[in-house]
Coordinates of C-alpha atoms and ligand atoms in Angstrom, one line a residue:
M1 CA -11.7 0.6 -36.5
N2 CA -14.7 -0.4 -39.0
I3 CA -14.7 2.4 -42.0
L4 CA -17.2 2.9 -44.6
I5 CA -16.0 5.2 -47.5
L6 CA -19.5 6.7 -50.0
G7 CA -18.7 7.1 -53.5
S8 CA -18.4 4.8 -56.7
G9 CA -15.8 6.4 -58.7
G10 CA -11.6 6.7 -59.2
R11 CA -11.8 9.0 -55.9
E12 CA -13.2 5.9 -54.3
H13 CA -10.9 3.5 -55.4
A14 CA -7.8 5.7 -54.5
F15 CA -9.2 6.0 -50.9
A16 CA -9.8 2.4 -50.6
K17 CA -6.3 1.3 -51.4
K18 CA -4.9 3.8 -49.2
I19 CA -7.0 3.1 -46.2
S20 CA -7.1 -0.8 -46.6
E21 CA -3.0 -0.5 -46.3
S22 CA -3.6 1.2 -42.7
K23 CA -2.8 -0.8 -39.7
R24 CA -5.7 1.0 -38.3
C25 CA -8.4 -0.3 -40.4
K26 CA -10.2 -3.8 -39.6
Q27 CA -12.9 -3.8 -41.9
L28 CA -13.7 -1.3 -44.8
F29 CA -16.7 -1.2 -46.8
I30 CA -17.6 0.9 -49.8
A31 CA -21.1 2.4 -50.8
P32 CA -21.8 1.8 -53.5
G33 CA -18.2 1.4 -54.4
N34 CA -17.4 -0.6 -57.8
P35 CA -15.2 -3.4 -59.3
G36 CA -11.9 -1.7 -58.1
T37 CA -13.1 -1.0 -54.4
A38 CA -14.0 -4.5 -54.4
Q39 CA -10.2 -5.4 -54.2
F40 CA -10.0 -3.8 -51.1
G41 CA -13.2 -4.1 -49.2
I42 CA -17.0 -4.9 -49.1
N43 CA -19.0 -3.2 -51.4
V44 CA -22.8 -2.4 -50.2
P45 CA -25.5 -1.3 -52.5
I46 CA -26.5 2.0 -50.9
Q47 CA -26.6 5.1 -52.8
V48 CA -24.5 7.7 -51.8
T49 CA -27.7 10.4 -50.8
D50 CA -29.6 7.8 -49.4
I51 CA -28.4 9.0 -45.9
A52 CA -31.1 7.0 -43.9
S53 CA -29.7 3.6 -45.3
V54 CA -26.3 5.0 -44.8
K55 CA -27.0 5.6 -40.9
Q56 CA -28.6 2.1 -40.9
F57 CA -25.8 0.2 -42.2
C58 CA -23.1 1.9 -39.9
L59 CA -25.1 1.4 -36.8
N60 CA -25.6 -2.4 -37.7
N61 CA -22.7 -2.9 -38.9
K62 CA -20.8 -1.1 -36.1
M63 CA -18.8 1.7 -38.1
D64 CA -16.3 3.7 -36.3
M65 CA -15.7 6.4 -39.5
L66 CA -17.5 7.4 -42.2
V67 CA -15.4 9.0 -45.4
V68 CA -17.3 10.9 -47.9
G69 CA -16.4 11.0 -51.3
P70 CA -18.6 13.0 -53.6
E71 CA -20.1 16.4 -52.7
A72 CA -24.0 15.9 -52.7
P73 CA -24.6 14.0 -49.5
L74 CA -22.7 16.9 -48.0
V75 CA -24.7 19.3 -49.3
E76 CA -27.9 17.1 -48.6
G77 CA -26.5 17.3 -44.6
I78 CA -25.3 13.6 -44.4
T79 CA -22.7 15.1 -41.7
D80 CA -25.4 17.0 -39.8
A81 CA -27.6 13.8 -39.9
F82 CA -24.8 11.5 -38.1
R83 CA -24.5 14.3 -35.3
S84 CA -27.5 12.9 -33.4
E85 CA -26.9 10.9 -30.5
E86 CA -27.2 7.4 -31.9
T87 CA -24.4 7.7 -34.5
K88 CA -22.3 10.9 -32.9
H89 CA -19.5 8.4 -32.1
I90 CA -19.3 7.6 -35.7
G91 CA -16.2 10.1 -36.8
V92 CA -17.3 11.4 -40.2
I93 CA -14.7 13.1 -42.8
G94 CA -16.5 15.5 -44.6
P95 CA -18.6 19.1 -43.6
D96 CA -22.2 19.5 -42.5
A97 CA -24.5 21.2 -45.0
F98 CA -24.2 24.8 -43.6
A99 CA -20.3 24.4 -44.1
A100 CA -20.7 23.0 -47.7
Q101 CA -22.3 25.5 -49.2
L102 CA -19.0 26.5 -50.0
E103 CA -18.8 23.8 -52.7
G104 CA -23.0 23.9 -52.8
S105 CA -23.4 27.9 -53.4
K106 CA -21.2 30.1 -55.3
A107 CA -22.7 33.2 -54.0
F108 CA -22.2 31.9 -50.4
A109 CA -18.4 31.2 -51.3
K110 CA -18.1 34.4 -52.8
S111 CA -19.3 36.6 -50.1
F112 CA -16.8 34.2 -47.6
M113 CA -13.9 34.8 -49.5
K114 CA -15.0 38.9 -49.6
K115 CA -15.4 38.7 -45.7
Y116 CA -12.2 37.2 -45.0
H117 CA -10.2 39.0 -47.9
I118 CA -9.2 36.0 -50.0
P119 CA -8.2 37.2 -53.5
T120 CA -10.9 36.1 -55.9
A121 CA -12.2 37.6 -58.8
G122 CA -14.6 40.8 -58.7
Y123 CA -18.0 39.7 -58.8
L124 CA -22.1 40.4 -58.7
E125 CA -25.0 38.3 -57.2
V126 CA -28.1 38.5 -59.5
T127 CA -31.5 37.3 -59.2
T128 CA -34.7 38.3 -61.2
E129 CA -34.8 41.1 -58.9
N130 CA -31.9 42.6 -59.8
I131 CA -31.2 41.9 -63.5
E132 CA -31.1 45.2 -64.5
A133 CA -28.1 45.5 -62.4
G134 CA -26.7 42.3 -63.6
F135 CA -26.8 43.7 -66.9
A136 CA -25.1 47.0 -65.9
F137 CA -22.3 45.2 -64.4
L138 CA -21.8 43.1 -67.3
D139 CA -21.4 46.5 -69.4
T140 CA -18.5 47.6 -66.7
L141 CA -16.8 43.9 -67.4
A142 CA -14.3 43.2 -70.6
S143 CA -14.6 40.2 -72.6
P144 CA -15.0 37.2 -72.0
Y145 CA -18.2 36.9 -69.3
V146 CA -18.4 34.6 -66.5
L147 CA -21.9 33.5 -65.5
K148 CA -22.2 31.0 -62.8
A149 CA -25.0 29.2 -61.8
D150 CA -25.4 29.5 -57.8
G151 CA -26.2 25.8 -57.1
L152 CA -24.8 22.4 -58.2
A153 CA -25.6 21.7 -61.6
A154 CA -23.6 18.6 -62.2
G155 CA -20.3 20.4 -63.3
K156 CA -22.2 22.4 -66.5
G157 CA -23.2 25.6 -64.3
V158 CA -20.2 27.9 -65.5
V159 CA -20.9 29.5 -68.9
I160 CA -18.0 31.6 -70.2
L161 CA -18.7 33.9 -73.3
N162 CA -17.0 36.5 -75.4
D163 CA -20.2 38.8 -76.9
L164 CA -21.8 41.0 -74.3
D165 CA -25.1 40.6 -76.0
E166 CA -25.0 37.0 -75.4
A167 CA -23.7 37.2 -72.3
K168 CA -26.8 39.1 -71.2
E169 CA -29.3 36.5 -73.0
E170 CA -27.5 33.8 -71.2
L171 CA -28.0 35.6 -67.8
R172 CA -31.7 35.9 -68.5
A173 CA -32.0 32.6 -70.1
M174 CA -30.2 31.3 -66.4
L175 CA -32.4 33.2 -64.0
S176 CA -35.3 31.7 -66.4
G177 CA -34.4 28.4 -65.3
K178 CA -31.7 27.4 -67.6
F179 CA -30.4 25.0 -64.6
G180 CA -33.3 24.6 -62.8
A181 CA -33.3 26.0 -59.4
A182 CA -29.2 25.9 -59.6
S183 CA -29.6 29.0 -61.4
S184 CA -32.4 30.8 -59.8
K185 CA -29.4 33.0 -58.8
V186 CA -26.4 33.8 -60.9
V187 CA -23.1 34.9 -60.0
I188 CA -21.3 37.0 -62.9
E189 CA -17.6 37.4 -62.1
E190 CA -14.8 38.9 -63.7
F191 CA -12.6 37.0 -65.8
L192 CA -9.2 36.0 -64.7
D193 CA -6.5 35.3 -67.3
G194 CA -3.9 32.7 -66.1
I195 CA -3.1 28.9 -65.3
E196 CA -5.2 26.9 -62.9
F197 CA -4.0 24.4 -60.2
S198 CA -5.2 23.0 -57.0
V199 CA -4.5 22.8 -53.8
F200 CA -6.1 20.9 -50.8
A201 CA -6.2 20.8 -47.0
L202 CA -7.7 18.6 -44.3
T203 CA -9.0 20.4 -41.7
D204 CA -10.7 19.8 -38.1
G205 CA -12.3 23.1 -38.0
Q206 CA -9.4 25.2 -36.4
H207 CA -6.2 23.8 -37.8
Y208 CA -5.2 22.2 -41.1
V209 CA -2.5 19.8 -42.9
L210 CA -1.8 20.7 -46.5
L211 CA -1.6 17.5 -49.1
P212 CA 0.4 17.5 -52.3
E213 CA -1.2 19.8 -55.0
A214 CA -2.2 19.2 -58.1
K215 CA -3.2 20.4 -61.8
D216 CA -6.3 18.5 -63.6
Y217 CA -7.5 19.0 -67.2
K218 CA -11.1 19.5 -67.5
K219 CA -11.3 19.7 -71.3
I220 CA -12.4 16.8 -73.8
G221 CA -9.8 17.6 -76.4
E222 CA -6.1 17.6 -76.8
G223 CA -4.6 21.3 -76.2
D224 CA -7.6 22.1 -73.6
T225 CA -10.3 22.2 -76.3
G226 CA -13.7 21.3 -76.5
L227 CA -16.1 20.8 -73.6
N228 CA -15.8 20.7 -70.0
T229 CA -15.4 17.1 -68.8
G230 CA -14.9 15.8 -64.7
G231 CA -11.6 15.8 -65.6
M232 CA -9.4 14.0 -68.3
G233 CA -6.1 13.3 -66.2
A234 CA -4.2 14.9 -63.6
I235 CA -0.8 15.7 -62.3
S236 CA 1.2 16.0 -58.9
P237 CA 3.3 17.9 -58.3
V238 CA 2.8 20.6 -60.4
P239 CA 6.2 22.0 -61.7
F240 CA 5.2 26.2 -61.5
V241 CA 4.1 25.7 -58.0
D242 CA 7.6 26.9 -56.5
D243 CA 8.3 28.0 -52.9
T244 CA 7.4 31.3 -53.2
L245 CA 3.9 30.9 -54.6
W246 CA 3.1 28.1 -52.3
Q247 CA 3.6 30.6 -49.2
K248 CA 1.5 32.9 -51.2
V249 CA -0.9 30.4 -51.5
I250 CA -0.8 29.4 -47.6
N251 CA -0.5 32.9 -46.5
K252 CA -3.1 34.5 -48.5
I253 CA -5.6 31.8 -48.9
V254 CA -5.5 28.7 -47.2
T255 CA -4.8 30.4 -43.6
P256 CA -7.5 33.1 -44.2
T257 CA -10.0 30.3 -45.2
I258 CA -9.4 28.1 -42.4
E259 CA -9.6 31.1 -40.1
G260 CA -12.9 32.2 -41.7
I261 CA -13.8 28.5 -41.1
K262 CA -13.2 29.0 -37.4
S263 CA -14.7 32.5 -37.4
E264 CA -17.8 31.1 -38.6
N265 CA -18.0 28.3 -36.3
M266 CA -18.5 25.8 -39.3
D267 CA -18.5 22.2 -38.4
Y268 CA -15.9 21.4 -40.6
T269 CA -13.6 18.2 -40.3
G270 CA -12.7 17.6 -43.6
F271 CA -10.9 17.9 -47.1
V272 CA -11.1 21.5 -48.4
F273 CA -10.1 21.8 -52.2
F274 CA -9.0 25.0 -53.5
G275 CA -9.4 25.6 -57.5
L276 CA -6.6 28.1 -58.0
I277 CA -5.8 30.5 -60.8
K278 CA -2.1 31.9 -61.0
V279 CA -2.4 35.6 -62.6
G280 CA 1.1 37.1 -63.1
N281 CA 2.7 35.7 -60.0
E282 CA -0.4 35.7 -57.8
P283 CA -3.0 33.2 -56.9
F284 CA -6.6 33.6 -56.9
V285 CA -9.4 31.1 -55.8
I286 CA -11.9 30.1 -58.5
E287 CA -13.6 27.7 -56.4
Y288 CA -14.0 26.1 -53.5
N289 CA -15.1 22.3 -53.0
C290 CA -16.1 20.5 -49.8
R291 CA -14.4 17.3 -50.9
M292 CA -11.1 15.8 -52.5
G293 CA -11.1 16.1 -56.6
D294 CA -11.4 13.4 -59.2
P295 CA -9.2 12.5 -60.8
E296 CA -7.0 14.9 -58.8
T297 CA -6.9 12.1 -55.7
E298 CA -5.8 9.5 -57.8
V299 CA -2.3 11.4 -58.0
V300 CA -2.4 12.9 -54.3
I301 CA -2.8 10.1 -52.5
P302 CA -0.2 7.9 -54.4
R303 CA 2.3 10.8 -53.0
I304 CA 1.3 10.7 -49.6
E305 CA 3.6 8.6 -47.1
D306 CA 1.7 9.2 -43.8
D307 CA -1.0 6.4 -42.3
L308 CA -4.2 7.9 -43.7
V309 CA -6.7 6.7 -41.4
E310 CA -4.5 8.1 -38.5
V311 CA -4.4 11.3 -39.8
F312 CA -8.4 10.9 -40.6
Q313 CA -8.6 10.2 -36.8
D314 CA -6.2 13.3 -35.7
A315 CA -8.7 15.7 -37.8
I316 CA -12.0 13.8 -36.0
S317 CA -10.3 14.4 -32.6
K318 CA -9.5 18.0 -33.1
K319 CA -5.4 17.5 -33.0
L320 CA -4.6 18.8 -36.5
E321 CA -2.3 21.7 -34.6
G322 CA 1.7 21.4 -35.5
K323 CA 0.9 18.1 -37.7
K324 CA 2.2 18.2 -41.4
L325 CA 2.3 15.3 -44.0
T326 CA 5.1 14.0 -45.6
F327 CA 4.8 13.4 -49.3
S328 CA 6.8 11.5 -51.8
S329 CA 9.3 13.5 -54.2
Q330 CA 8.4 11.5 -57.0
S331 CA 5.6 12.9 -59.4
A332 CA 2.5 11.2 -60.4
A333 CA 0.3 11.5 -63.3
T334 CA -3.3 10.0 -64.3
I335 CA -4.7 9.5 -67.8
M336 CA -8.7 9.0 -67.9
L337 CA -10.2 6.4 -70.3
V338 CA -13.7 7.6 -71.5
S339 CA -16.5 6.2 -73.1
G340 CA -16.5 7.4 -76.8
G341 CA -19.4 10.5 -76.8
Y342 CA -18.4 11.8 -73.3
P343 CA -19.2 14.2 -72.1
G344 CA -22.0 14.1 -74.3
D345 CA -24.3 11.0 -74.7
F346 CA -22.2 7.6 -74.8
E347 CA -22.9 3.8 -74.9
K348 CA -22.4 1.7 -71.5
Y349 CA -21.6 -2.0 -70.8
K350 CA -18.7 -2.3 -73.2
R351 CA -16.5 -5.3 -72.2
I352 CA -13.2 -4.3 -70.9
T353 CA -10.2 -6.4 -71.5
G354 CA -6.6 -6.1 -70.9
V355 CA -6.4 -4.5 -67.5
D356 CA -4.0 -7.8 -66.4
D357 CA -1.7 -6.8 -68.5
V358 CA -0.8 -3.2 -67.3
Q359 CA 2.5 -3.1 -65.8
D360 CA 4.1 -0.3 -63.5
S361 CA 0.7 1.6 -63.1
I362 CA -2.3 1.4 -60.7
V363 CA -5.8 1.2 -62.7
F364 CA -8.4 3.2 -60.6
H365 CA -12.0 1.9 -61.9
A366 CA -14.1 5.2 -62.2
G367 CA -17.1 4.0 -64.1
T368 CA -17.3 0.0 -64.1
T369 CA -19.8 -2.7 -63.5
E370 CA -19.3 -6.5 -63.3
K371 CA -21.5 -8.9 -64.7
D372 CA -20.9 -12.5 -64.8
G373 CA -17.2 -12.2 -64.1
D374 CA -16.6 -9.8 -66.6
I375 CA -15.8 -5.9 -66.3
L376 CA -18.1 -3.4 -68.2
T377 CA -18.1 0.3 -68.6
S378 CA -20.7 2.1 -66.8
G379 CA -19.8 5.8 -67.1
G380 CA -18.7 8.4 -69.0
R381 CA -15.3 8.1 -67.4
V382 CA -14.0 4.7 -67.1
M383 CA -10.5 3.9 -65.7
A384 CA -7.9 6.2 -64.3
I385 CA -4.4 4.9 -65.1
T386 CA -1.8 6.3 -62.4
S387 CA 1.9 6.3 -62.7
V388 CA 4.8 7.2 -60.3
A389 CA 8.0 8.1 -61.6
E390 CA 11.0 10.4 -61.4
N391 CA 9.0 13.6 -63.1
F392 CA 6.1 13.7 -64.6
Q393 CA 7.0 13.5 -67.9
E394 CA 8.0 9.3 -67.5
A395 CA 4.6 8.9 -65.4
I396 CA 2.5 10.0 -68.4
R397 CA 5.0 7.9 -70.4
I398 CA 4.2 4.8 -68.6
S399 CA 0.1 5.4 -68.1
L400 CA 0.2 6.0 -71.9
K401 CA 2.1 2.8 -72.8
N402 CA -0.7 1.3 -70.5
A403 CA -3.8 3.0 -72.0
E404 CA -3.0 1.2 -74.9
K405 CA -3.2 -2.2 -73.4
I406 CA -6.9 -1.7 -71.9
H407 CA -9.8 -2.0 -74.5
F408 CA -13.3 -1.5 -75.0
E409 CA -15.6 -0.3 -77.9
G410 CA -15.3 3.4 -78.1
K411 CA -12.3 4.1 -75.6
Y412 CA -11.1 7.5 -75.8
F413 CA -8.1 9.3 -73.9
R414 CA -5.9 12.4 -74.3
R415 CA -2.4 12.0 -75.1
D416 CA -1.0 15.5 -73.8
I417 CA -1.8 15.2 -70.3
G418 CA 0.8 18.1 -69.1
F419 CA 1.3 19.5 -72.3
D420 CA 1.3 23.2 -71.1
L421 CA 3.9 23.0 -68.5
Ligands
LIG1 P1 -15.8 26.7 -61.4 O1 -16.7 25.3 -61.5 O2 -16.2 27.7 -60.8 O3 -14.4 25.8 -61.3 O4 -15.7 27.2 -62.7 C1 -15.6 26.0 -63.9 C2 -14.1 26.7 -64.7 O5 -14.7 27.8 -65.5 C3 -12.8 26.7 -64.2 O6 -12.0 25.8 -64.1 C4 -12.0 27.9 -64.8 O7 -11.4 27.2 -66.0 C5 -13.3 28.5 -65.3 N1 -13.7 29.8 -64.8 C6 -14.6 30.0 -63.5 N2 -14.1 31.2 -63.2 C7 -13.4 31.8 -63.7 C8 -12.9 33.2 -63.8 N3 -13.7 34.2 -62.7 N4 -12.2 33.6 -64.4 C9 -11.8 32.9 -65.7 N5 -12.1 31.6 -65.6 C10 -13.0 30.9 -65.0
LIG2 N1 -11.7 17.5 -61.1 C1 -12.2 18.6 -60.3 C2 -13.2 18.0 -59.5 O1 -13.4 17.1 -58.9 O2 -14.1 18.8 -59.3

């Protein structure tokens, strides 16, 4: 099969490595890819939301499968575009635009969860029309107050505040366009106090297979302090996810979600990412994503023993019923090396050295570019160093040792991934 992966991060590098290992993969392309993905396939200079060019490339080069990494092209309707006559033979991993609202609209996701009785925080949907009801709802809640821009806001649309007056002010600011059109609608949520983790399923719209669970570390600072990032590290499996919790997640969250997808007749062949929180001993949904996580993919994929292309084919031909994936019993951990200043302003194009000295880890490129034979930084998150070992502590130890061997000006990483477990 000829396969195109869309994206350019560590997630897509991890997919490219795994897909290239499949005996069913003939030619692999990545658009736009990065210097890491270029080790496993051919990078094509097309941007992920340039849907017309992606389609044309797939037709010209006889693709059989399209694997969509990030959410933006899904929310913008790439899957719908591929359902047209000339491309409908190309299998797409990723839901259509209607189903992608589970990630693209917080209000859509909340009303879906309410309809299918999926445990989640109590909420109210607010626009300028019912802002007074928003203030009144805030009055009924205890601090802290959770305000979410309805639409995609580059990971910045969730604001958590301790002070009631500030929360009301923030609600007004969001509705007045603080996050552009994304916050013309706001979801106010009850605050859930617990520990977060993530579960992933691949669905064919009717049935699903589960992937290994993971926990990511979103804050820039050690001890989970400072600003939110795309993710500074991750581990899989998650020690506190025991059989009892796993069964509750399946029975109360995953199965009803897939039932809901089926009942709503969603065109959903792809990943469902359940962002969960354990409150006491009960799991609740914080958010859905319609794609795999990054850096979660960099610890989840290395633990999957199956041929991923076969699994994708089963999903595309709606044959996931009764299927189950095999996971390695070992632990995987990843540590993200980031540019100094991230998630605020940072400088790009710093030369990266030392990658060849890394031993016993996989280095996934996240934000890198190649120039005249050198690898340079090109993003906030630069490289994810993944290790697999008997337990996550040992995997972290190996990744930390290798993090010291890679050099670029301004390099920063967290040394405490897994500290809370
Ligand atoms: P989201 O984009 O919805 O995943 O929210 C970003 C982060 O905000 C989550 O990872 C949580 O740490 C936090 N958060 C979101 N919703 C809630 C909630 N209802 N209660 C507590 N924390 C939340
Ligand atoms: N690491 C969180 C995400 O991919 O959304």
